[in-house]
Coordinates of C-alpha atoms (C1' of nucleotides) in Angstrom, one line a residue:
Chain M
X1 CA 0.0 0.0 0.0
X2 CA 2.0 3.2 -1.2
X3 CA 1.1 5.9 0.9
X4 CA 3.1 8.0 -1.4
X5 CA 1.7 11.5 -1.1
X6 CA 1.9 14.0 -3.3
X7 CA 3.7 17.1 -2.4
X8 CA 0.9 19.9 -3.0
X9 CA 2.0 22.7 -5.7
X10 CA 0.9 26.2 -5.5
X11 CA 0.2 28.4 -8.0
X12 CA 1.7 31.8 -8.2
X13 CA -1.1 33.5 -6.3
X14 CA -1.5 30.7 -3.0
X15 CA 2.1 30.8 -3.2
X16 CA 2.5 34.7 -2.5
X17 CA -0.3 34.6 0.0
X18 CA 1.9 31.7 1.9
X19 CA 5.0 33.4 2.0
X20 CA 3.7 37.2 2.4
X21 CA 4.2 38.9 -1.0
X22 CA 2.2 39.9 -4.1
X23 CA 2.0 37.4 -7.2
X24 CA 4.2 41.0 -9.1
X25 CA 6.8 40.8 -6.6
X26 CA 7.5 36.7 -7.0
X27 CA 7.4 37.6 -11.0
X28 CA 9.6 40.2 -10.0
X29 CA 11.6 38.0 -7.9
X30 CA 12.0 35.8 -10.5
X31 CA 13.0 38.0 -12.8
X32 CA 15.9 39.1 -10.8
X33 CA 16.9 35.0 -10.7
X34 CA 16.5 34.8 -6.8
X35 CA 14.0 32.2 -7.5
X36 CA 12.8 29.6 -10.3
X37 CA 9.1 28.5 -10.8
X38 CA 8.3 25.3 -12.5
X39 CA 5.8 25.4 -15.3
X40 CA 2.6 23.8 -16.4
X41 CA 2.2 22.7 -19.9
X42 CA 0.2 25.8 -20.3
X43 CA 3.0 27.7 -19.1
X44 CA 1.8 28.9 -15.7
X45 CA 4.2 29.0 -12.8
X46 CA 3.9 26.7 -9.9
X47 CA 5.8 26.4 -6.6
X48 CA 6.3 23.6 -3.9
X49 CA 7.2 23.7 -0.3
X50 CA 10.8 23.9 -1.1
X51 CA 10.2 26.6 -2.7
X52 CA 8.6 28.2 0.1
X53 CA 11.5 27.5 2.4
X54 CA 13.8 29.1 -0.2
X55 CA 11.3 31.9 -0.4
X56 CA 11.7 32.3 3.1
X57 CA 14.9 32.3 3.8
X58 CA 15.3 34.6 1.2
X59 CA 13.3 37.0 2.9
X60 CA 15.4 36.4 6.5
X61 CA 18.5 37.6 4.4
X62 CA 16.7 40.6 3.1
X63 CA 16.0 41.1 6.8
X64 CA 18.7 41.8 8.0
X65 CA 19.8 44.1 5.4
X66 CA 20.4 42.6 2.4
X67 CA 19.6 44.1 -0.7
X68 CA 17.9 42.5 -4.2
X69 CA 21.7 42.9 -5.2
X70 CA 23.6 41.0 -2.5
X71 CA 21.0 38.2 -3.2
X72 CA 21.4 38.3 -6.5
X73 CA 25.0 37.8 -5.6
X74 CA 24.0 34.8 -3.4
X75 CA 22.2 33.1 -5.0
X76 CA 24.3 33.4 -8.3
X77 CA 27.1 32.0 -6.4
X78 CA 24.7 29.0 -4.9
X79 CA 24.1 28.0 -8.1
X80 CA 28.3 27.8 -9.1
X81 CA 28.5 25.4 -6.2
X82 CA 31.0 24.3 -3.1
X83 CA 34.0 26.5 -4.8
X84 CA 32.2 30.2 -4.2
X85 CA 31.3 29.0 -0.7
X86 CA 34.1 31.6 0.4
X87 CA 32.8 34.4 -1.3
X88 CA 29.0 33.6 0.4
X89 CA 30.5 33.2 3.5
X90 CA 32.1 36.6 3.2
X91 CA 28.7 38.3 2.0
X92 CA 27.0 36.7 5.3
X93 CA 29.5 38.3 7.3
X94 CA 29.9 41.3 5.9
X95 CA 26.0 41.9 6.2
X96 CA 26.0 40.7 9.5
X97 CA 29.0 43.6 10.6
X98 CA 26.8 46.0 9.1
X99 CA 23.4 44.9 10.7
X100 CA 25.6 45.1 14.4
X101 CA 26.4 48.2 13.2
X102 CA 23.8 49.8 12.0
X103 CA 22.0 47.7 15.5
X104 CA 24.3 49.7 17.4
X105 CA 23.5 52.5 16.4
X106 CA 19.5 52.6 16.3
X107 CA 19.9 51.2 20.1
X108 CA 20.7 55.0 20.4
X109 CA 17.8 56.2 18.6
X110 CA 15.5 54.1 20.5
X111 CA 16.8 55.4 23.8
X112 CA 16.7 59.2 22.5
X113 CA 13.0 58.0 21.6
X114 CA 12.2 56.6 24.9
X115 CA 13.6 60.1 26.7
X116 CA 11.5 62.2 24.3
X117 CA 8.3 60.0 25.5
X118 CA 9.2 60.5 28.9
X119 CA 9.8 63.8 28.3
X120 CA 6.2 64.1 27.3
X121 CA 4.6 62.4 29.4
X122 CA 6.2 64.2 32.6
X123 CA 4.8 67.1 30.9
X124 CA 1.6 66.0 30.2
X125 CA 1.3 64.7 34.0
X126 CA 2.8 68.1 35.0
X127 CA 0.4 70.2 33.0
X128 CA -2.7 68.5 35.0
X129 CA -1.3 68.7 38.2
X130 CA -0.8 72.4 37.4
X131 CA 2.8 72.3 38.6
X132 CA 6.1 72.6 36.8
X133 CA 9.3 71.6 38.2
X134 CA 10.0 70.8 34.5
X135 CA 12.7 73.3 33.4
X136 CA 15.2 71.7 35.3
X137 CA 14.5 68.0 34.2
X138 CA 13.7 69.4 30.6
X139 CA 17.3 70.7 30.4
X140 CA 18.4 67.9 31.9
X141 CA 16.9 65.3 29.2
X142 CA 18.0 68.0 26.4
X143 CA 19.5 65.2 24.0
X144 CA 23.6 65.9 24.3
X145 CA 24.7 63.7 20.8
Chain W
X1 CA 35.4 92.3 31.6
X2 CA 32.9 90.9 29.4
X3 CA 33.5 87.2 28.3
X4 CA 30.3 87.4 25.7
X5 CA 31.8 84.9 23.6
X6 CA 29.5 84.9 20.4
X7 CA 27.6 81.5 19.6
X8 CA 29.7 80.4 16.4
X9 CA 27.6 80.1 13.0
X10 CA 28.4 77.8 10.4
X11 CA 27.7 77.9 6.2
X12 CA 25.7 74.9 4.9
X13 CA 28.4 73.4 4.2
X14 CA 30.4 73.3 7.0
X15 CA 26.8 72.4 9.0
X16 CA 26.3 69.7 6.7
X17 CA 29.8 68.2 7.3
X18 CA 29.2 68.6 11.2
X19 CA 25.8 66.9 11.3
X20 CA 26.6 64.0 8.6
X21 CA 24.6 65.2 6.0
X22 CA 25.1 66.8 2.2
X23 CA 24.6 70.3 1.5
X24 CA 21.9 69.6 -1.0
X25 CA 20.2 67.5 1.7
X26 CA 19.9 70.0 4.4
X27 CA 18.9 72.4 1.6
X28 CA 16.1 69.7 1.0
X29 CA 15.2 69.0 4.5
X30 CA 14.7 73.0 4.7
X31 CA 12.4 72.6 1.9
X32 CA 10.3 70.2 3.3
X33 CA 10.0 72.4 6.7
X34 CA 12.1 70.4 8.9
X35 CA 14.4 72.7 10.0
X36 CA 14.7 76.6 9.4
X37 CA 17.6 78.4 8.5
X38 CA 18.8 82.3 9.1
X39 CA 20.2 84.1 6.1
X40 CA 22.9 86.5 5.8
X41 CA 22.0 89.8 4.4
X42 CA 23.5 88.2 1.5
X43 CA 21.1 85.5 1.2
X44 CA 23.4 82.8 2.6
X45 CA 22.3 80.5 4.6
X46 CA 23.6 80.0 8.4
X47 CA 23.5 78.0 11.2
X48 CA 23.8 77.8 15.1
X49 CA 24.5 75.2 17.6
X50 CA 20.9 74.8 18.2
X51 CA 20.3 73.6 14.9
X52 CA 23.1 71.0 15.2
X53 CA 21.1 70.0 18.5
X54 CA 17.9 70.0 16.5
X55 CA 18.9 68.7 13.4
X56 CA 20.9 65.5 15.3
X57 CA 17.5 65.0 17.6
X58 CA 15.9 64.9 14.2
X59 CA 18.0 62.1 12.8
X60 CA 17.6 60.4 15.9
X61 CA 14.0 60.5 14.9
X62 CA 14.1 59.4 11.7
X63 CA 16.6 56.3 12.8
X64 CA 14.2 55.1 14.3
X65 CA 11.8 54.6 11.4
X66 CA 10.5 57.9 11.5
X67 CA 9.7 58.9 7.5
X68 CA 10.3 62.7 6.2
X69 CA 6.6 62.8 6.2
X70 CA 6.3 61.6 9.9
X71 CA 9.0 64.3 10.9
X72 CA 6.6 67.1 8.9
X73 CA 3.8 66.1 11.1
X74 CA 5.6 66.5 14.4
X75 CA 7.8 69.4 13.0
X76 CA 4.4 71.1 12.3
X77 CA 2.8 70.1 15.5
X78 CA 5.6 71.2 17.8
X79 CA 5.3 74.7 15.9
X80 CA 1.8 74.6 17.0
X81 CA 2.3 74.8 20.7
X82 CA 1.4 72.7 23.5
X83 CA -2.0 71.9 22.3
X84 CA -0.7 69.3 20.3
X85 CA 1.7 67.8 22.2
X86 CA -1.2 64.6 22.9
X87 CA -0.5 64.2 18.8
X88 CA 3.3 64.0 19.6
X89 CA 3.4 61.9 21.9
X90 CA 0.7 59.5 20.1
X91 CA 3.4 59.9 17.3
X92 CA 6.5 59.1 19.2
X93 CA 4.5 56.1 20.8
X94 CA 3.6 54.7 17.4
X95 CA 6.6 55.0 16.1
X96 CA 8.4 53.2 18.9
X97 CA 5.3 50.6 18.7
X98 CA 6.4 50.1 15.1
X99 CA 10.1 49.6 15.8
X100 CA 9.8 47.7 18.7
X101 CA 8.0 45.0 16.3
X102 CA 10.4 45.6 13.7
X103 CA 13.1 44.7 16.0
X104 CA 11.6 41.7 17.2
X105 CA 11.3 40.4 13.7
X106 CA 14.7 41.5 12.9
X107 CA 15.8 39.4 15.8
X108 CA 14.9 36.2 14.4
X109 CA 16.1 37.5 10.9
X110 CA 19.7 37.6 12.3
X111 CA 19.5 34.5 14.4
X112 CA 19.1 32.6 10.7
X113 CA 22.0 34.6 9.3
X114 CA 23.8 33.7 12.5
X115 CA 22.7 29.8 11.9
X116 CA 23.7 30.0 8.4
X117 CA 27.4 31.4 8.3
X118 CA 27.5 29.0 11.4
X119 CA 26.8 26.4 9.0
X120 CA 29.3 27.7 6.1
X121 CA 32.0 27.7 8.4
X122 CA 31.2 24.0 10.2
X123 CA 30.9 23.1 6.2
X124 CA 34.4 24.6 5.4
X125 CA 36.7 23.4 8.2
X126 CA 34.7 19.8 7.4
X127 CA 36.3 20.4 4.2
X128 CA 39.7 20.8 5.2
X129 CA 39.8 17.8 7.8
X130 CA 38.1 15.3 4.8
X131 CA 35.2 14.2 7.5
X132 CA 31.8 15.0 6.7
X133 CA 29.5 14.1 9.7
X134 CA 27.1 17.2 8.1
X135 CA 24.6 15.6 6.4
X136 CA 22.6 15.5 9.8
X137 CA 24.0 18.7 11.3
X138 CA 22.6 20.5 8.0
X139 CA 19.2 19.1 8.2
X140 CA 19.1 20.2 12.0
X141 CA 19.7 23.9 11.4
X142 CA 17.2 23.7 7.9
X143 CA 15.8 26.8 8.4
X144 CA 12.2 25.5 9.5
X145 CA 10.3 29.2 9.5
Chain X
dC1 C1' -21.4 28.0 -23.0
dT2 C1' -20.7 31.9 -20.8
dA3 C1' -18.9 34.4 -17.0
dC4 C1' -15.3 35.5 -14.3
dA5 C1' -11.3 35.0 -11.5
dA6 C1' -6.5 33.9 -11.9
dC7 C1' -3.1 33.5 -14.7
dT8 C1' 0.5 35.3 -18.8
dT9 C1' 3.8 39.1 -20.7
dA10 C1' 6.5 43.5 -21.3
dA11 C1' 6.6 47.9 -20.2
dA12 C1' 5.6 51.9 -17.8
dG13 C1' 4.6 54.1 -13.3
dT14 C1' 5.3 54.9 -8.2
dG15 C1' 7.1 56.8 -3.7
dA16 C1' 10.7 57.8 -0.8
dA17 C1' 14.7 60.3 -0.1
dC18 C1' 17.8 62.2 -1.9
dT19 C1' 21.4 63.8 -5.7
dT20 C1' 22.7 66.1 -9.7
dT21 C1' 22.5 69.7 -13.1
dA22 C1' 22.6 74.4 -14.8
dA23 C1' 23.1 79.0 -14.4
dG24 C1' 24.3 82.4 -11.6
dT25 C1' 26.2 85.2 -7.3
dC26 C1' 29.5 86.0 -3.8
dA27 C1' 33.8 85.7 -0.6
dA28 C1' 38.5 85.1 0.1
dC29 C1' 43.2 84.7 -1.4
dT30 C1' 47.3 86.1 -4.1
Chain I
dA1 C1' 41.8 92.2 -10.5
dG2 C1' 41.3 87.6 -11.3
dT3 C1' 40.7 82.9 -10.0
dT4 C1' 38.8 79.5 -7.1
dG5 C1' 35.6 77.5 -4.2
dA6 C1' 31.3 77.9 -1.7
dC7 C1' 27.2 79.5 -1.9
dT8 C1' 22.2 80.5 -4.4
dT9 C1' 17.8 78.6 -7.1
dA10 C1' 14.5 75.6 -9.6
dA11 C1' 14.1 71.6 -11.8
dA12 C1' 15.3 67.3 -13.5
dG13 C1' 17.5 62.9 -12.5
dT14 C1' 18.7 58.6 -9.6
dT15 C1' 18.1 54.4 -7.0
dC16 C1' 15.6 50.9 -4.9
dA17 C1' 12.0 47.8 -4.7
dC18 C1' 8.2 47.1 -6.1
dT19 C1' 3.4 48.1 -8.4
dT20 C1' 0.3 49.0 -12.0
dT21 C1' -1.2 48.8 -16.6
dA22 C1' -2.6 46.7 -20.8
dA23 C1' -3.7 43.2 -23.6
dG24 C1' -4.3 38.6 -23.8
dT25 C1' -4.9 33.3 -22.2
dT26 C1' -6.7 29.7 -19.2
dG27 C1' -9.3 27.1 -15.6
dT28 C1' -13.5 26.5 -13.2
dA29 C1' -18.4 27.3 -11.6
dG30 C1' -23.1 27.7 -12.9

DNA sequence: CTACAACTTAAAGTGAACTTTAAGTCAACT
DNA sequence: AGTTGACTTAAAGTTCACTTTAAGTTGTAG
């Protein structure tokens, strides 16, 4: 008894819906060669869960900073094999020193952010209670760098 | 003995240079209302150390995901007075909101870059020492969502 | 068998945030 | 006084990552 199930296939619309984009942007995405749909004999794409996973992982790189380019890259040199695994390796690392920095630096932002909410909101509070021992603290929080 | 030092003023460029932007794009930013800047009686643009404070809090702003648009609004409403500062601070909190998922999903972007240049680098030293006990270690780390 | 939704293509359009160009004025140096 | 570099403007151009359009084909439900 072959319990052999099919793998389900996805046409190009299901497909986007699944891993988060529009049907243009997966056209688009092929296009640029960071994917490769199979065809039906009438020539309509479809996809299967691998390509899902790829999809996805895909979208993890771009995450973190990667652009269509540097996938491009990536996936070009995927599809050369073992011998460019330097040159991936180096990509991955490179876009991960410039995610820690670029991480380092919006930690900053956040906390300049954060003060600025506080800032309002200890006005806010003060303007109710009809007090305002607020110049001090206001130059206090006044964002040096 | 008067020590009145004057506050020094700076051309674009100069302020550009100090701030970390271009000429053209403080010029720009000028434009779209974000900042304001004194003229000489020659026409020339100039600038204090108030609007390095300013323009630095601004890019603080924006690195946090704040769009040109977004900094219009709160530009405009801080002109406005301190009716508006509820808008503000409904601004500043949605824009932290926003981040604050942003970096969560960013988290888990980097944790697969991490798990993937792990994986390059356990696949190239396997290479050099001739053993390849991968096969399992590579379906472990397969990027499942 | 006829709707109608979902697919196909190539090409043009969009929005955000600048950047570049062109033509001209002005300040500072030798 | 002349050259050079920095400024002035408005407008057009650039880049990125899609999105929209237009015209046509195909699969399915009633």
């Amino acid at each position: 008894m072959p319990t052999t199930t099919k793998e389900p296939t996805y046409e190009i619309g299901q497909f986007a819906g699944i891993v988060g984009l529009s049907a243009p942007t997966i056209r688009y995405y092929e296009n640029q060669g960071l994917l490769k749909a199979r065809r039906t004999a009438n020539g309509r794409r479809y996809f299967t869960e691998q390509d899902i996973k790829w999809v996805k992982f895909l979208l993890h790189l771009k995450g973190t900073g990667m652009s269509i380019n540097d996938l491009k890259k990536y996936v070009t040199w995927r599809a050369e094999g073992d011998s460019t695994i330097p040159y991936r390796l180096d990509l991955l690392k490179q876009t991960k020193a410039d995610f820690m920095e670029e991480y380092r630096q919006v930690q900053h932002h956040l906390q300049i952010l954060n003060d600025k909410i506080d800032w309002y909101e200890a006005k806010e509070s003060g303007k109710d209670t009809g007090k305002e021992p607020f110049a001090d603290y206001l130059k206090q929080v006044g964002h040096e760098e």
